[in-house]
Structures are given as structure tokens and as C-alpha cells.
């Protein structure tokens, strides 16, 4: 799939790696979980209130927001259908069961948007449903194989093949056995008609021209099944209400990765963070010019940055709200739009904050020395995520090896992802320390620099355990193990006699600089053998780290969002699916 590596990457970066952490199902598949077992499974998602301050919204936007939340609820409805044909009937049945076990089943169903537990390799937690989530979800006939699909597509005229393989059709089988493609606008006609009407109402209420345009075109797309023009309008969207609504990601189609699931993110733009991001971005060339590598490896003229938006989530629905919560996304997926306008990264700040409070703070209480715990703070955490994203754009990329023009990615091959993730973490720290030291960090007085660095480095130490918790089988975990061991070996991270960790601030700046240099030089030289050596030595879980990780097993994996602001503005209609409030 086109975007999988990037999305997996930001999801993990943003505390959502948990879906990759596969636990064994907690009971044999023949017996559905008992009430106690179900409660334990549910407790892996800490209920966390998501509130957003609406005071800066205009009256028109506030009314539009209520309409958009209502439209998003429709997408929960469509998404349930897309996941499984039996979902709605099952949900109706679950709602009737008022016993404690029935309530727990309904609650966990709603978290997963189906009868399969995402944290347990999608194993069923109810009886009388398929033992595993279906690979083709409800996008294809349940009895269709990939081979049958491919063979069928070959028989079609070329102009029809595109729609059949496209994002926005489902494949159905006629009683005689023949396959056919049905456009979403037809398959989900009732719901999309309703969503389109709500989007038009919202478009009439908002004063913002770019939002008006996007909503109007999106409403048309729901009915015409042609999303191109509205995807372009989404790239131009610049409004206090930052809305993403439509069929987007294809992860639920595990047969072919073609079919898009409906989702909605109803967000408010975060103007303060967006301004901070702008300041960082204006200093990026200066950071590049001061990277701790020889000048010949620096890039004298950086290219344009992909746009990044920082927002706060009021409500999410459908594919945007099940299992482990999305903390950032990168859209659109339509390559024609990406060619023309690039893509946009949206970072959900309050969602990151919710995860930080419910997951990272408890982690820090186990793994950090007592005096270090007070230094862990969300602002440092989120700022480092922004710096990580920005520094993916600096450092050696196009390189020269001997006479050859090549790229760091090509030369480091399968090791590139791990080295590049570690580089973005480390260079992100380097960048923030540089800005602090040079009086260029927004709103920071020189006398507060030392304290700000203490918070930055300690928060990074705590968050490294959050990444390591998901193992070292993928780029982020491996890259983090490399960094932690490097910094331990330099004495910058320290191990206390009681098994907790701390930071030696006297050596941390220099150690980060060294680490940044070593990683950048692997990329600058396209040094595959060097990268392999470094990973073999350092990308391991040492006993002291394993010991710390073992203490974290009862800490929640992720959060279950309670949409406080959204529920006040637009309570879900009685007919729509609604989980019991925890
Ligand atoms: Zn990254």
C-alpha cells in the first residue's frame, strides 16, 4: 500500500504503536471471555476525556461544528457496515442485553467497532461470529479469493478496471455467481445523502471560504462518487474548523488494499502550536547549516516543506475511531492529488496529550528516578514530536558514493528506516537544544534554558520506554533501543541502583551531538556496513531495560476517548450506535 510505511511510522511515533503489539488472546477461541476477562481486556484502553475550548469560534462556525459532528456520526454507521455485514444486527442484539456481561460486551464491541479484538490479533471475543476478522471485510463477497478477483478483472475492458480496483467501489456477487463493482454512492446511498445534506448545512453556516468550498465539494462527491475536486479543496483548507471527512484509508481491505473506509476527524486548528511550528520551520536551513557534520555533507538549499497542521480533535468517527487511536495522519491517498498539490500532515495535539497523560505519565512513574519524574511534561513531548517530523526533512538524502549519485535510502537498504527514525529523534533533540542555546526558541528566556533542557531530555527518556515497550522488531523500537544504549554507554542516561533511569545533564548535550553526528554520517556516506555494525551492537534490549519494561505490563496500552465537547454540542441520535459511558 502506498502510504503504509509512513502512516505506521507516525502512528507509532505518536504513541499508537500498540496495534503492532500482538498479545496472545486471553482465552481459548472456543470460549468467549468471561466478564472478568472482558473487563481486563477493556482496561487496556483508559477512558480519557477529550475536551476542546470553543471560545474562539464564531457563532456560525460553532453551529457548523454541530452539523459536522452529526455528519461524522453517520460515518460510524457506514463504517460498521464496511467492517462486517453482520455488525448492525449484532449491535442491536448487544444493546438489548442489560446484564453486566452484556454491557461489557457492548462496550468492547464499540471500542473495536466489531466483535474482534484488535489488540489480540483480531480474535473474536463473542461467540457465533467468525473466529477472526474477515480479510476482505465487507468490501468483497466473503467467498471471493484474491485469485478470483484478479482473474475477473482481466476479463474487463481497461476503462472498467480502474473503478473495480478503485478506492470507492465494493465488489458484490450476483445470485448467478458473477462479480460486479458497486459505487459507494449507491451502496451507502441513504447514509451519504444524509451526510451530504449535513455538510451543505454546515457550508451555509461557516463564514470561512475555504471550508465552505471543501464542504460543498465533499457533499457533491458523496453523491457523484468522484472525490478528486474535493480532495484538492481539502489541501487548500485553511480554517478554524479543520475537517477531514470521507472514505480514505485502505487498511481494512487486507485482501488487496484497494478499498477505502469512511472516517471523520472533526478538529479545531491549534493556532498557538501552528505558530510555533512556523518559527521552527523558518530556522530549519540554519539548523542544517549547523549540523554536526562536515560542511560538504550539508545541504545549502533545502526544498519546500510538506505542510503540517496542528489541531485539536473534537470528535472522530468510523475508521478514525476504533482500537488504538490515531494521533496523526497524512492524506490524501489519491496519487493524482498528491502529484498536483502534495499531501498534508495533521497532528492531533489533544489526542497526543490524552495518551501522554494516560500512558506515558504512568510509564514514567515506574521507570524514572523519583526526582526525574517531575520533569516529564507534555509540552516537551509534543515539541519533540514536531521537531522529529521537521528533521526528517534535513540531513543527507541525495548523496554521492564514489562517482555514483545515489540516496541514503538506497544505500542503507532495509536498515534505512531504523537509522532514519533514530536520526529524526536525535536530530530533533539537537535542533531544540540549538534553538534554546541561541535564543531562538519561541518564548524561552535565556535563564530558563537549563530547566527547559532538563524537561526535554527527561521527557525523551520516559518516552523511549513507551517505544521500547512495543519491541524492537520494527524501525521505531529498534531505532529507540539504539539511542538508549548509545546514551547509556556515554553516561548521558544513567541507571540507578533501584533499577530506575535518569539523565546526566552535564554530558547529555555532547552525547546527543555525537549520536546525531554518527547517524548523519552513516547516511552521508551511505555506509551500510557501518549501520549494520551499529545496529548489531546497540539495537538490543539489555537486561536492565528489560527489567524496567517488565514493570509496565498493567499500564494501559491506549485510551478510549470520551468526546465531552462533541457530546455537549451534538449528542448522538438515539437510533445510532452508542457505547455506555464508562
Ligand atoms: Zn519519524
XYZ file of C-alpha atoms in Angstrom, residues 251-567:
317
model
C -6.041 -0.865 5.848
C -9.325 -2.678 6.398
C -9.008 -4.248 2.952
C -6.458 -6.913 3.809
C -7.047 -8.830 0.585
C -6.000 -6.170 -1.903
C -5.573 -2.899 -0.023
C -7.804 -1.077 -2.532
C -10.983 -0.138 -0.709
C -11.288 2.977 1.415
C -13.086 3.039 4.761
C -15.188 6.015 5.828
C -13.818 8.160 8.603
C -14.209 11.617 10.055
C -11.951 13.846 12.130
C -13.685 16.992 13.326
C -10.901 19.245 14.577
C -10.100 22.804 15.602
C -6.909 24.342 14.291
C -4.392 24.993 17.092
C -3.146 28.471 16.271
C -0.514 28.700 19.027
C 1.162 25.434 18.051
C 0.894 26.229 14.369
C 2.729 29.497 15.042
C 5.441 27.669 16.989
C 5.834 25.208 14.139
C 6.265 28.110 11.708
C 9.080 29.531 13.827
C 10.838 26.156 13.851
C 10.391 25.810 10.105
C 11.972 29.224 9.446
C 15.095 28.067 11.313
C 15.398 24.757 9.521
C 18.021 25.893 6.993
C 20.058 27.343 9.843
C 19.890 24.006 11.679
C 21.005 22.221 8.511
C 23.928 24.680 8.230
C 24.992 23.791 11.793
C 24.519 20.032 11.738
C 27.475 18.351 13.469
C 28.930 17.003 10.214
C 31.463 18.390 7.775
C 30.125 21.248 5.609
C 30.421 19.248 2.382
C 27.659 16.934 3.633
C 25.225 19.736 4.412
C 22.518 20.823 2.007
C 22.900 24.547 1.178
C 19.336 24.796 -0.104
C 16.555 22.752 1.491
C 13.462 22.005 -0.581
C 9.922 23.073 0.308
C 8.347 21.547 3.394
C 5.247 19.407 3.273
C 2.522 21.286 5.168
C 1.950 20.258 8.779
C -1.192 21.248 10.666
C -1.575 21.044 14.417
C -5.189 20.597 15.500
C -7.281 19.503 18.469
C -9.803 16.757 17.920
C -13.407 17.430 18.907
C -14.754 14.180 17.524
C -13.702 11.264 15.385
C -15.751 8.501 13.865
C -15.700 5.422 11.697
C -12.260 4.251 10.678
C -10.946 7.235 12.658
C -12.170 5.798 15.949
C -11.563 2.160 16.742
C -8.961 0.308 18.755
C -5.755 2.266 19.143
C -6.498 5.922 18.445
C -4.913 7.838 15.579
C -2.612 10.618 16.771
C -1.543 11.927 13.362
C -2.405 11.279 9.754
C -1.103 12.085 6.315
C -3.560 12.495 3.447
C -4.895 12.335 0.791
C -4.132 8.979 -0.809
C -5.152 9.794 -4.359
C -1.854 9.972 -6.254
C -3.231 12.467 -8.757
C -3.906 14.907 -5.915
C -0.519 14.243 -4.311
C 1.165 14.916 -7.672
C -0.649 18.185 -8.069
C -0.680 19.543 -4.520
C 1.401 17.236 -2.328
C -0.038 15.856 0.893
C -0.722 17.290 4.313
C 0.197 16.004 7.748
C -2.343 16.602 10.500
C -1.237 16.167 14.114
C -3.931 15.709 16.761
C -2.423 17.553 19.699
C -5.068 16.895 22.372
C -5.151 13.219 21.397
C -1.395 13.057 21.951
C -1.975 14.812 25.250
C -4.619 12.293 26.300
C -2.254 9.423 25.543
C 0.567 11.225 27.304
C -1.485 11.569 30.477
C -2.963 8.078 30.480
C 0.021 6.086 29.215
C 3.295 7.988 29.346
C 2.953 9.513 32.805
C 2.260 6.099 34.402
C 5.226 4.662 32.483
C 7.486 7.422 33.790
C 6.425 6.651 37.362
C 7.822 3.144 37.023
C 10.970 3.713 35.002
C 12.302 7.092 36.127
C 14.138 8.003 39.286
C 11.880 9.911 41.657
C 13.479 13.339 41.190
C 13.302 12.962 37.407
C 9.549 12.351 37.306
C 8.635 15.997 37.917
C 10.487 16.979 34.736
C 8.288 14.932 32.416
C 5.871 17.256 30.658
C 3.590 17.273 27.657
C 4.872 20.424 26.018
C 8.387 18.950 25.744
C 6.933 15.699 24.460
C 4.827 17.296 21.748
C 7.503 19.791 20.726
C 9.928 16.937 20.236
C 7.398 15.164 18.001
C 7.177 18.313 15.860
C 10.982 18.531 15.764
C 11.187 14.853 14.797
C 8.804 15.428 11.873
C 10.693 18.516 10.714
C 14.132 16.931 10.912
C 13.061 14.097 8.623
C 13.406 16.872 6.051
C 17.055 17.773 6.809
C 20.373 15.915 6.757
C 21.911 13.930 3.878
C 19.371 12.468 1.475
C 20.732 12.682 -2.075
C 24.344 11.570 -1.615
C 27.454 10.687 -3.600
C 29.282 7.405 -3.084
C 32.498 7.459 -5.104
C 31.335 8.619 -8.523
C 27.768 7.485 -8.020
C 24.787 9.787 -7.372
C 22.529 7.871 -5.061
C 20.412 8.269 -1.921
C 20.874 7.341 1.722
C 17.733 5.229 1.441
C 19.083 3.201 -1.465
C 22.447 2.598 0.129
C 21.236 1.675 3.620
C 18.506 -0.563 2.176
C 16.467 -2.372 4.851
C 18.389 -0.575 7.627
C 17.400 2.861 6.374
C 14.065 3.071 8.208
C 15.627 2.345 11.586
C 18.565 4.718 11.095
C 16.315 7.474 9.747
C 13.881 7.199 12.684
C 16.741 7.331 15.192
C 18.215 10.247 13.258
C 14.941 12.196 13.411
C 14.699 11.627 17.181
C 18.283 12.594 17.838
C 18.458 15.473 15.352
C 15.139 16.686 16.784
C 16.780 16.921 20.230
C 19.825 18.567 18.676
C 17.648 21.112 16.903
C 15.659 22.067 20.015
C 18.829 22.369 22.117
C 20.398 24.532 19.386
C 17.394 26.876 19.289
C 17.379 27.104 23.087
C 21.116 27.823 23.268
C 20.915 30.507 20.573
C 17.949 32.387 21.992
C 15.738 31.284 19.088
C 13.297 29.038 20.920
C 9.935 30.862 20.948
C 9.014 32.308 24.333
C 12.041 30.946 26.204
C 14.180 33.287 28.310
C 17.915 32.616 28.492
C 17.785 31.994 32.258
C 15.211 29.228 31.687
C 17.208 27.304 29.076
C 18.756 24.873 31.520
C 15.386 23.941 33.025
C 13.836 23.594 29.559
C 16.601 21.176 28.516
C 16.116 19.153 31.684
C 12.442 18.763 30.818
C 13.175 17.949 27.170
C 15.761 15.263 27.879
C 13.912 13.647 30.775
C 10.667 13.519 28.800
C 12.554 11.920 25.930
C 13.962 9.300 28.304
C 10.466 8.460 29.588
C 9.003 8.306 26.098
C 11.780 5.983 24.943
C 10.324 3.287 27.201
C 6.946 3.793 25.585
C 8.534 2.947 22.208
C 10.622 0.073 23.565
C 7.528 -1.447 25.119
C 6.383 -2.499 21.665
C 9.534 -4.452 20.982
C 12.458 -3.997 18.635
C 11.014 -5.776 15.621
C 10.199 -2.584 13.759
C 12.028 0.608 12.856
C 10.912 2.804 15.758
C 11.559 0.308 18.532
C 14.926 -0.700 17.067
C 15.912 2.902 16.479
C 14.980 3.731 20.052
C 16.945 0.808 21.522
C 19.968 2.033 19.578
C 19.622 5.541 21.019
C 19.010 4.453 24.601
C 22.029 2.135 24.633
C 24.225 4.736 22.951
C 23.268 7.324 25.569
C 23.714 4.794 28.400
C 27.197 3.966 27.125
C 28.066 7.677 27.045
C 26.847 8.068 30.612
C 24.164 10.527 29.458
C 21.374 8.182 30.548
C 22.127 6.648 33.919
C 20.943 3.533 35.693
C 20.147 3.885 39.403
C 20.751 1.081 41.913
C 16.980 0.599 42.242
C 16.637 -0.150 38.508
C 15.213 3.247 37.527
C 16.801 5.599 34.989
C 17.890 9.221 34.967
C 19.740 11.791 32.841
C 23.205 13.256 33.470
C 22.633 16.778 32.171
C 26.356 17.619 32.272
C 27.057 15.228 29.392
C 23.696 14.976 27.596
C 24.203 17.871 25.112
C 27.510 16.428 23.925
C 26.160 12.869 23.770
C 23.176 13.965 21.648
C 25.544 15.817 19.356
C 27.754 12.740 18.968
C 24.795 10.472 18.348
C 23.378 12.894 15.780
C 26.757 13.069 14.027
C 27.196 9.286 13.944
C 23.729 8.709 12.498
C 24.002 11.520 9.941
C 27.399 10.237 8.795
C 26.008 6.744 8.180
C 23.516 8.402 5.840
C 26.019 10.848 4.330
C 28.377 8.011 3.355
C 25.640 5.515 2.527
C 27.538 3.293 4.955
C 25.581 0.055 5.041
C 28.283 -1.933 6.852
C 28.642 0.783 9.481
C 24.884 0.930 10.017
C 24.761 -2.842 10.377
C 27.579 -2.790 12.921
C 25.936 -0.056 14.967
C 22.575 -1.827 14.993
C 24.104 -5.202 15.871
C 25.859 -3.627 18.834
C 23.185 -1.281 20.089
C 19.706 -2.203 18.840
C 19.152 -4.764 21.575
C 17.138 -4.907 24.770
C 19.661 -5.129 27.569
C 18.688 -6.821 30.854
C 18.331 -3.519 32.753
C 15.937 -2.199 30.114
C 14.014 -5.470 30.037
C 13.712 -5.269 33.806
C 12.162 -1.809 33.559
C 9.808 -2.882 30.777
C 8.574 -5.826 32.835
C 7.122 -3.373 35.356
C 4.875 -1.799 32.719
C 2.591 -4.689 31.903
C -0.507 -3.343 33.678
C -0.256 0.167 32.259
C -2.940 0.863 29.641
C -1.976 0.374 26.018
C -4.004 3.292 24.748
C -7.026 5.432 25.551
C -10.747 5.277 24.913
C -11.743 8.852 24.049
C -14.763 10.345 25.800
C -15.848 13.172 23.493
C -17.036 15.612 26.130
C -17.228 18.729 23.938
C -18.764 16.902 20.976
C -21.420 15.215 23.088
